[in-house]
């Protein structure tokens, strides 16, 4: 139906815990149910997302991100700069198991020292100045730093919610809250996920498809049969299927 897009991934989703996730299948879901200060536009350039803007100091070492007004998590909680500070410190801590700590610690003042247990959280160059403002201090000028914030490791996390769920956080659709274009209504690592439009998303007016299904289909031939049966909105062809499908108007 027109109100649903059905896509597939070839491997199970390993985790929805942001500081543990390192695979593209997890990132596919995270990019739809969450968001960072910036997102990539259609031409793969960063554009403001949860941030209204970012001011960079003359020496290129201090980045000041300002959040949009009235941002909310899917459970109604206000989304603030503290959610970014909590998330980034988590990613730079010993709790992070995705081996992506370097994506912050290479750049952020005292990030590596914090990861090694040699600096306190308050010494790290990530500060929620107020509810709307995150100030980030870098070790050296990094022209692509804003682009890095489009990656899932940089997405916000609500400390109170994450801590309230404890070890159950990220295990099912009910043990997460969302700030992206979609929310998860069902999540099964092995069979797939169903998503629906997040009405509290700041840019909800531009989310045109109300429902998305992400199925897990490991066999290419199974995926092609599902596509031919109208059960998938798109399929990736193996080279051997190209000649037979070339004349299909959806071929690209």
mmCIF file of C-alpha atoms in Angstrom:
data_model
loop_
_atom_site.group_PDB
_atom_site.id
_atom_site.type_symbol
_atom_site.label_atom_id
_atom_site.label_comp_id
_atom_site.label_asym_id
_atom_site.label_seq_id
_atom_site.Cartn_x
_atom_site.Cartn_y
_atom_site.Cartn_z
ATOM 1 C CA UNK A 1 0.000 0.000 0.000
ATOM 2 C CA UNK A 2 1.071 3.614 -0.542
ATOM 3 C CA UNK A 3 1.358 4.374 3.140
ATOM 4 C CA UNK A 4 4.047 1.730 3.754
ATOM 5 C CA UNK A 5 7.569 1.205 2.441
ATOM 6 C CA UNK A 6 8.987 -2.284 2.965
ATOM 7 C CA UNK A 7 12.749 -2.745 2.700
ATOM 8 C CA UNK A 8 15.093 -5.470 3.871
ATOM 9 C CA UNK A 9 18.499 -6.019 5.384
ATOM 10 C CA UNK A 10 20.585 -9.142 4.842
ATOM 11 C CA UNK A 11 21.747 -9.609 8.439
ATOM 12 C CA UNK A 12 20.102 -9.472 11.809
ATOM 13 C CA UNK A 13 20.285 -6.265 13.775
ATOM 14 C CA UNK A 14 22.974 -6.780 16.396
ATOM 15 C CA UNK A 15 21.857 -4.147 18.891
ATOM 16 C CA UNK A 16 19.848 -0.969 19.381
ATOM 17 C CA UNK A 17 22.130 0.140 22.215
ATOM 18 C CA UNK A 18 23.882 3.135 20.709
ATOM 19 C CA UNK A 19 27.185 2.779 22.543
ATOM 20 C CA UNK A 20 27.356 -0.905 21.524
ATOM 21 C CA UNK A 21 26.255 -0.631 17.875
ATOM 22 C CA UNK A 22 28.845 -0.866 15.120
ATOM 23 C CA UNK A 23 27.061 -2.505 12.172
ATOM 24 C CA UNK A 24 25.191 -0.972 9.248
ATOM 25 C CA UNK A 25 21.959 -2.859 9.983
ATOM 26 C CA UNK A 26 21.725 -1.290 13.438
ATOM 27 C CA UNK A 27 22.654 2.097 11.965
ATOM 28 C CA UNK A 28 19.877 1.795 9.350
ATOM 29 C CA UNK A 29 17.298 1.627 12.132
ATOM 30 C CA UNK A 30 19.038 4.212 14.334
ATOM 31 C CA UNK A 31 19.175 6.726 11.493
ATOM 32 C CA UNK A 32 15.392 6.489 11.160
ATOM 33 C CA UNK A 33 14.408 6.549 14.828
ATOM 34 C CA UNK A 34 17.040 8.998 16.044
ATOM 35 C CA UNK A 35 19.015 11.972 14.863
ATOM 36 C CA UNK A 36 21.970 14.173 15.710
ATOM 37 C CA UNK A 37 22.699 17.884 15.585
ATOM 38 C CA UNK A 38 23.117 17.558 11.805
ATOM 39 C CA UNK A 39 21.894 15.102 9.180
ATOM 40 C CA UNK A 40 23.073 14.430 5.635
ATOM 41 C CA UNK A 41 20.893 15.903 2.893
ATOM 42 C CA UNK A 42 20.162 14.345 -0.501
ATOM 43 C CA UNK A 43 23.573 15.418 -1.805
ATOM 44 C CA UNK A 44 25.313 13.992 1.302
ATOM 45 C CA UNK A 45 26.162 17.375 2.783
ATOM 46 C CA UNK A 46 25.472 18.096 6.481
ATOM 47 C CA UNK A 47 22.402 20.229 7.185
ATOM 48 C CA UNK A 48 20.977 21.317 10.559
ATOM 49 C CA UNK A 49 18.780 18.648 12.162
ATOM 50 C CA UNK A 50 18.200 18.806 15.930
ATOM 51 C CA UNK A 51 20.564 21.787 15.955
ATOM 52 C CA UNK A 52 19.411 25.148 14.667
ATOM 53 C CA UNK A 53 23.012 26.077 13.969
ATOM 54 C CA UNK A 54 26.622 25.712 15.034
ATOM 55 C CA UNK A 55 28.986 28.579 15.728
ATOM 56 C CA UNK A 56 32.687 27.883 15.327
ATOM 57 C CA UNK A 57 35.245 30.064 17.123
ATOM 58 C CA UNK A 58 37.922 31.964 15.168
ATOM 59 C CA UNK A 59 40.614 29.511 16.304
ATOM 60 C CA UNK A 60 38.349 26.649 15.082
ATOM 61 C CA UNK A 61 38.571 24.890 18.453
ATOM 62 C CA UNK A 62 35.221 25.699 20.082
ATOM 63 C CA UNK A 63 31.953 24.508 18.525
ATOM 64 C CA UNK A 64 28.723 25.860 19.990
ATOM 65 C CA UNK A 65 25.653 23.881 18.941
ATOM 66 C CA UNK A 66 22.262 25.486 19.558
ATOM 67 C CA UNK A 67 19.203 23.238 19.627
ATOM 68 C CA UNK A 68 15.913 24.030 17.907
ATOM 69 C CA UNK A 69 13.027 25.223 20.059
ATOM 70 C CA UNK A 70 10.556 22.787 21.586
ATOM 71 C CA UNK A 71 12.341 19.518 20.845
ATOM 72 C CA UNK A 72 10.754 16.473 22.469
ATOM 73 C CA UNK A 73 11.473 12.783 22.853
ATOM 74 C CA UNK A 74 8.725 10.419 21.694
ATOM 75 C CA UNK A 75 7.563 9.987 25.326
ATOM 76 C CA UNK A 76 7.025 13.741 25.703
ATOM 77 C CA UNK A 77 10.210 14.480 27.669
ATOM 78 C CA UNK A 78 12.014 17.658 26.586
ATOM 79 C CA UNK A 79 15.174 16.973 24.581
ATOM 80 C CA UNK A 80 18.030 19.130 25.845
ATOM 81 C CA UNK A 81 21.763 19.683 25.404
ATOM 82 C CA UNK A 82 22.277 17.466 28.487
ATOM 83 C CA UNK A 83 21.086 14.509 26.373
ATOM 84 C CA UNK A 84 24.014 15.108 24.025
ATOM 85 C CA UNK A 85 26.526 15.565 26.864
ATOM 86 C CA UNK A 86 25.351 12.301 28.470
ATOM 87 C CA UNK A 87 25.499 10.400 25.181
ATOM 88 C CA UNK A 88 28.918 11.665 24.101
ATOM 89 C CA UNK A 89 30.455 10.973 27.514
ATOM 90 C CA UNK A 90 28.925 7.479 27.394
ATOM 91 C CA UNK A 91 30.527 6.893 23.983
ATOM 92 C CA UNK A 92 33.873 8.080 25.382
ATOM 93 C CA UNK A 93 33.582 5.917 28.510
ATOM 94 C CA UNK A 94 34.610 2.345 29.247
ATOM 95 C CA UNK A 95 30.894 1.386 28.840
ATOM 96 C CA UNK A 96 31.131 1.796 25.062
ATOM 97 C CA UNK A 97 31.748 -1.574 23.415
ATOM 98 C CA UNK A 98 31.420 -0.581 19.734
ATOM 99 C CA UNK A 99 35.115 0.371 19.302
ATOM 100 C CA UNK A 100 34.022 3.799 18.067
ATOM 101 C CA UNK A 101 35.364 5.764 21.032
ATOM 102 C CA UNK A 102 38.153 7.152 18.843
ATOM 103 C CA UNK A 103 35.598 9.043 16.745
ATOM 104 C CA UNK A 104 35.309 11.420 19.711
ATOM 105 C CA UNK A 105 38.465 10.885 21.745
ATOM 106 C CA UNK A 106 40.722 11.712 18.771
ATOM 107 C CA UNK A 107 39.205 15.195 18.640
ATOM 108 C CA UNK A 108 37.627 16.258 21.937
ATOM 109 C CA UNK A 109 39.726 17.815 24.689
ATOM 110 C CA UNK A 110 40.476 15.241 27.434
ATOM 111 C CA UNK A 111 38.343 12.624 25.679
ATOM 112 C CA UNK A 112 41.176 10.077 25.506
ATOM 113 C CA UNK A 113 42.151 10.782 29.126
ATOM 114 C CA UNK A 114 38.525 10.254 30.217
ATOM 115 C CA UNK A 115 38.341 6.974 28.275
ATOM 116 C CA UNK A 116 41.516 5.814 30.026
ATOM 117 C CA UNK A 117 40.110 6.748 33.443
ATOM 118 C CA UNK A 118 42.633 9.565 33.869
ATOM 119 C CA UNK A 119 40.248 12.542 33.649
ATOM 120 C CA UNK A 120 36.876 13.366 35.177
ATOM 121 C CA UNK A 121 33.707 14.002 33.137
ATOM 122 C CA UNK A 122 33.856 17.711 33.996
ATOM 123 C CA UNK A 123 37.317 17.967 32.428
ATOM 124 C CA UNK A 124 36.124 16.706 29.037
ATOM 125 C CA UNK A 125 35.477 19.343 26.360
ATOM 126 C CA UNK A 126 31.729 18.659 26.175
ATOM 127 C CA UNK A 127 29.495 20.954 28.255
ATOM 128 C CA UNK A 128 25.762 21.562 28.321
ATOM 129 C CA UNK A 129 25.938 25.316 28.936
ATOM 130 C CA UNK A 130 22.140 25.416 29.227
ATOM 131 C CA UNK A 131 19.201 23.368 27.908
ATOM 132 C CA UNK A 132 19.678 24.681 24.379
ATOM 133 C CA UNK A 133 23.469 24.903 24.100
ATOM 134 C CA UNK A 134 26.264 22.342 23.885
ATOM 135 C CA UNK A 135 29.808 23.661 23.859
ATOM 136 C CA UNK A 136 32.476 21.357 22.453
ATOM 137 C CA UNK A 137 36.206 21.987 22.699
ATOM 138 C CA UNK A 138 38.532 20.302 20.188
ATOM 139 C CA UNK A 139 42.248 19.537 20.425
ATOM 140 C CA UNK A 140 42.981 20.737 16.905
ATOM 141 C CA UNK A 141 40.986 22.330 14.062
ATOM 142 C CA UNK A 142 38.889 19.585 12.420
ATOM 143 C CA UNK A 143 37.105 20.819 9.284
ATOM 144 C CA UNK A 144 34.853 17.737 9.129
ATOM 145 C CA UNK A 145 33.721 17.765 12.773
ATOM 146 C CA UNK A 146 30.148 18.896 11.974
ATOM 147 C CA UNK A 147 29.924 16.027 9.479
ATOM 148 C CA UNK A 148 30.914 13.575 12.224
ATOM 149 C CA UNK A 149 27.864 14.634 14.249
ATOM 150 C CA UNK A 150 25.609 13.038 11.609
ATOM 151 C CA UNK A 151 26.828 9.586 12.763
ATOM 152 C CA UNK A 152 24.771 7.512 15.246
ATOM 153 C CA UNK A 153 27.486 7.605 17.939
ATOM 154 C CA UNK A 154 26.762 11.342 18.247
ATOM 155 C CA UNK A 155 22.967 11.016 18.640
ATOM 156 C CA UNK A 156 21.499 12.132 21.991
ATOM 157 C CA UNK A 157 20.392 9.793 24.788
ATOM 158 C CA UNK A 158 18.166 10.700 27.707
ATOM 159 C CA UNK A 159 20.052 9.833 30.894
ATOM 160 C CA UNK A 160 16.992 9.436 33.119
ATOM 161 C CA UNK A 161 15.278 7.104 30.630
ATOM 162 C CA UNK A 162 18.392 5.035 29.875
ATOM 163 C CA UNK A 163 19.146 4.578 33.573
ATOM 164 C CA UNK A 164 15.518 3.713 34.390
ATOM 165 C CA UNK A 165 15.686 0.783 31.937
ATOM 166 C CA UNK A 166 19.048 -0.498 33.177
ATOM 167 C CA UNK A 167 20.105 -3.719 31.424
ATOM 168 C CA UNK A 168 16.780 -3.822 29.564
ATOM 169 C CA UNK A 169 17.554 -0.630 27.646
ATOM 170 C CA UNK A 170 17.404 -1.156 23.876
ATOM 171 C CA UNK A 171 16.060 -4.718 24.037
ATOM 172 C CA UNK A 172 12.621 -4.016 22.572
ATOM 173 C CA UNK A 173 10.550 -1.152 21.146
ATOM 174 C CA UNK A 174 9.209 -0.232 24.590
ATOM 175 C CA UNK A 175 12.629 0.070 26.182
ATOM 176 C CA UNK A 176 13.721 2.978 23.976
ATOM 177 C CA UNK A 177 12.578 6.532 23.258
ATOM 178 C CA UNK A 178 13.032 8.249 19.933
ATOM 179 C CA UNK A 179 13.845 11.668 18.488
ATOM 180 C CA UNK A 180 14.022 10.861 14.771
ATOM 181 C CA UNK A 181 11.449 10.784 11.950
ATOM 182 C CA UNK A 182 10.139 7.376 13.080
ATOM 183 C CA UNK A 183 9.493 5.385 16.246
ATOM 184 C CA UNK A 184 9.827 1.620 16.512
ATOM 185 C CA UNK A 185 6.532 -0.178 17.057
ATOM 186 C CA UNK A 186 8.119 -3.646 16.942
ATOM 187 C CA UNK A 187 11.722 -4.736 17.035
ATOM 188 C CA UNK A 188 13.014 -8.265 16.572
ATOM 189 C CA UNK A 189 16.740 -8.560 15.798
ATOM 190 C CA UNK A 190 16.235 -11.749 13.764
ATOM 191 C CA UNK A 191 13.064 -11.012 11.777
ATOM 192 C CA UNK A 192 12.991 -7.240 11.465
ATOM 193 C CA UNK A 193 11.325 -4.076 12.664
ATOM 194 C CA UNK A 194 8.232 -2.013 12.054
ATOM 195 C CA UNK A 195 8.377 1.748 12.280
ATOM 196 C CA UNK A 196 5.730 4.428 12.252
ATOM 197 C CA UNK A 197 5.976 8.156 11.803
ATOM 198 C CA UNK A 198 7.034 10.055 14.924
ATOM 199 C CA UNK A 199 4.481 12.844 15.384
ATOM 200 C CA UNK A 200 6.720 14.649 17.871
ATOM 201 C CA UNK A 201 9.623 14.887 15.382
ATOM 202 C CA UNK A 202 10.553 18.526 14.644
ATOM 203 C CA UNK A 203 10.332 17.949 10.863
ATOM 204 C CA UNK A 204 7.286 15.620 10.893
ATOM 205 C CA UNK A 205 5.573 17.733 8.200
ATOM 206 C CA UNK A 206 8.162 16.477 5.713
ATOM 207 C CA UNK A 207 7.921 12.791 6.624
ATOM 208 C CA UNK A 208 5.664 11.612 3.798
ATOM 209 C CA UNK A 209 5.498 7.860 4.470
ATOM 210 C CA UNK A 210 3.639 6.904 7.658
ATOM 211 C CA UNK A 211 4.884 3.312 7.954
ATOM 212 C CA UNK A 212 8.119 1.477 7.246
ATOM 213 C CA UNK A 213 8.898 -2.214 7.554
ATOM 214 C CA UNK A 214 12.469 -3.484 7.648
ATOM 215 C CA UNK A 215 12.571 -7.239 7.128
ATOM 216 C CA UNK A 216 15.593 -9.491 7.559
ATOM 217 C CA UNK A 217 16.039 -11.604 4.412
ATOM 218 C CA UNK A 218 19.388 -13.353 4.098
ATOM 219 C CA UNK A 219 18.934 -15.070 0.721
ATOM 220 C CA UNK A 220 19.026 -12.880 -2.384
ATOM 221 C CA UNK A 221 16.633 -15.201 -4.280
ATOM 222 C CA UNK A 222 14.105 -14.988 -1.417
ATOM 223 C CA UNK A 223 14.298 -11.194 -1.531
ATOM 224 C CA UNK A 224 13.744 -11.149 -5.299
ATOM 225 C CA UNK A 225 10.700 -13.425 -4.984
ATOM 226 C CA UNK A 226 9.286 -11.197 -2.230
ATOM 227 C CA UNK A 227 9.804 -8.153 -4.475
ATOM 228 C CA UNK A 228 8.079 -9.876 -7.421
ATOM 229 C CA UNK A 229 5.179 -10.788 -5.112
ATOM 230 C CA UNK A 230 4.783 -7.110 -4.129
ATOM 231 C CA UNK A 231 6.032 -7.664 -0.578
ATOM 232 C CA UNK A 232 9.140 -5.471 -0.914
ATOM 233 C CA UNK A 233 9.359 -1.882 -2.171
ATOM 234 C CA UNK A 234 12.832 -2.482 -3.601
ATOM 235 C CA UNK A 235 15.369 -5.238 -4.029
ATOM 236 C CA UNK A 236 19.082 -5.340 -4.730
ATOM 237 C CA UNK A 237 19.690 -7.559 -7.764
ATOM 238 C CA UNK A 238 22.460 -10.098 -8.097
ATOM 239 C CA UNK A 239 24.356 -9.727 -11.368
ATOM 240 C CA UNK A 240 22.776 -12.907 -12.733
ATOM 241 C CA UNK A 241 19.272 -11.419 -12.352
ATOM 242 C CA UNK A 242 20.114 -8.170 -14.151
ATOM 243 C CA UNK A 243 19.433 -9.328 -17.781
ATOM 244 C CA UNK A 244 15.946 -10.609 -16.889
ATOM 245 C CA UNK A 245 15.014 -7.462 -14.924
ATOM 246 C CA UNK A 246 16.600 -4.795 -17.145
ATOM 247 C CA UNK A 247 13.349 -3.976 -18.942
ATOM 248 C CA UNK A 248 11.449 -3.475 -15.656
ATOM 249 C CA UNK A 249 10.502 0.236 -15.292
ATOM 250 C CA UNK A 250 11.828 0.131 -11.689
ATOM 251 C CA UNK A 251 15.277 -1.083 -12.784
ATOM 252 C CA UNK A 252 18.134 1.247 -11.855
#
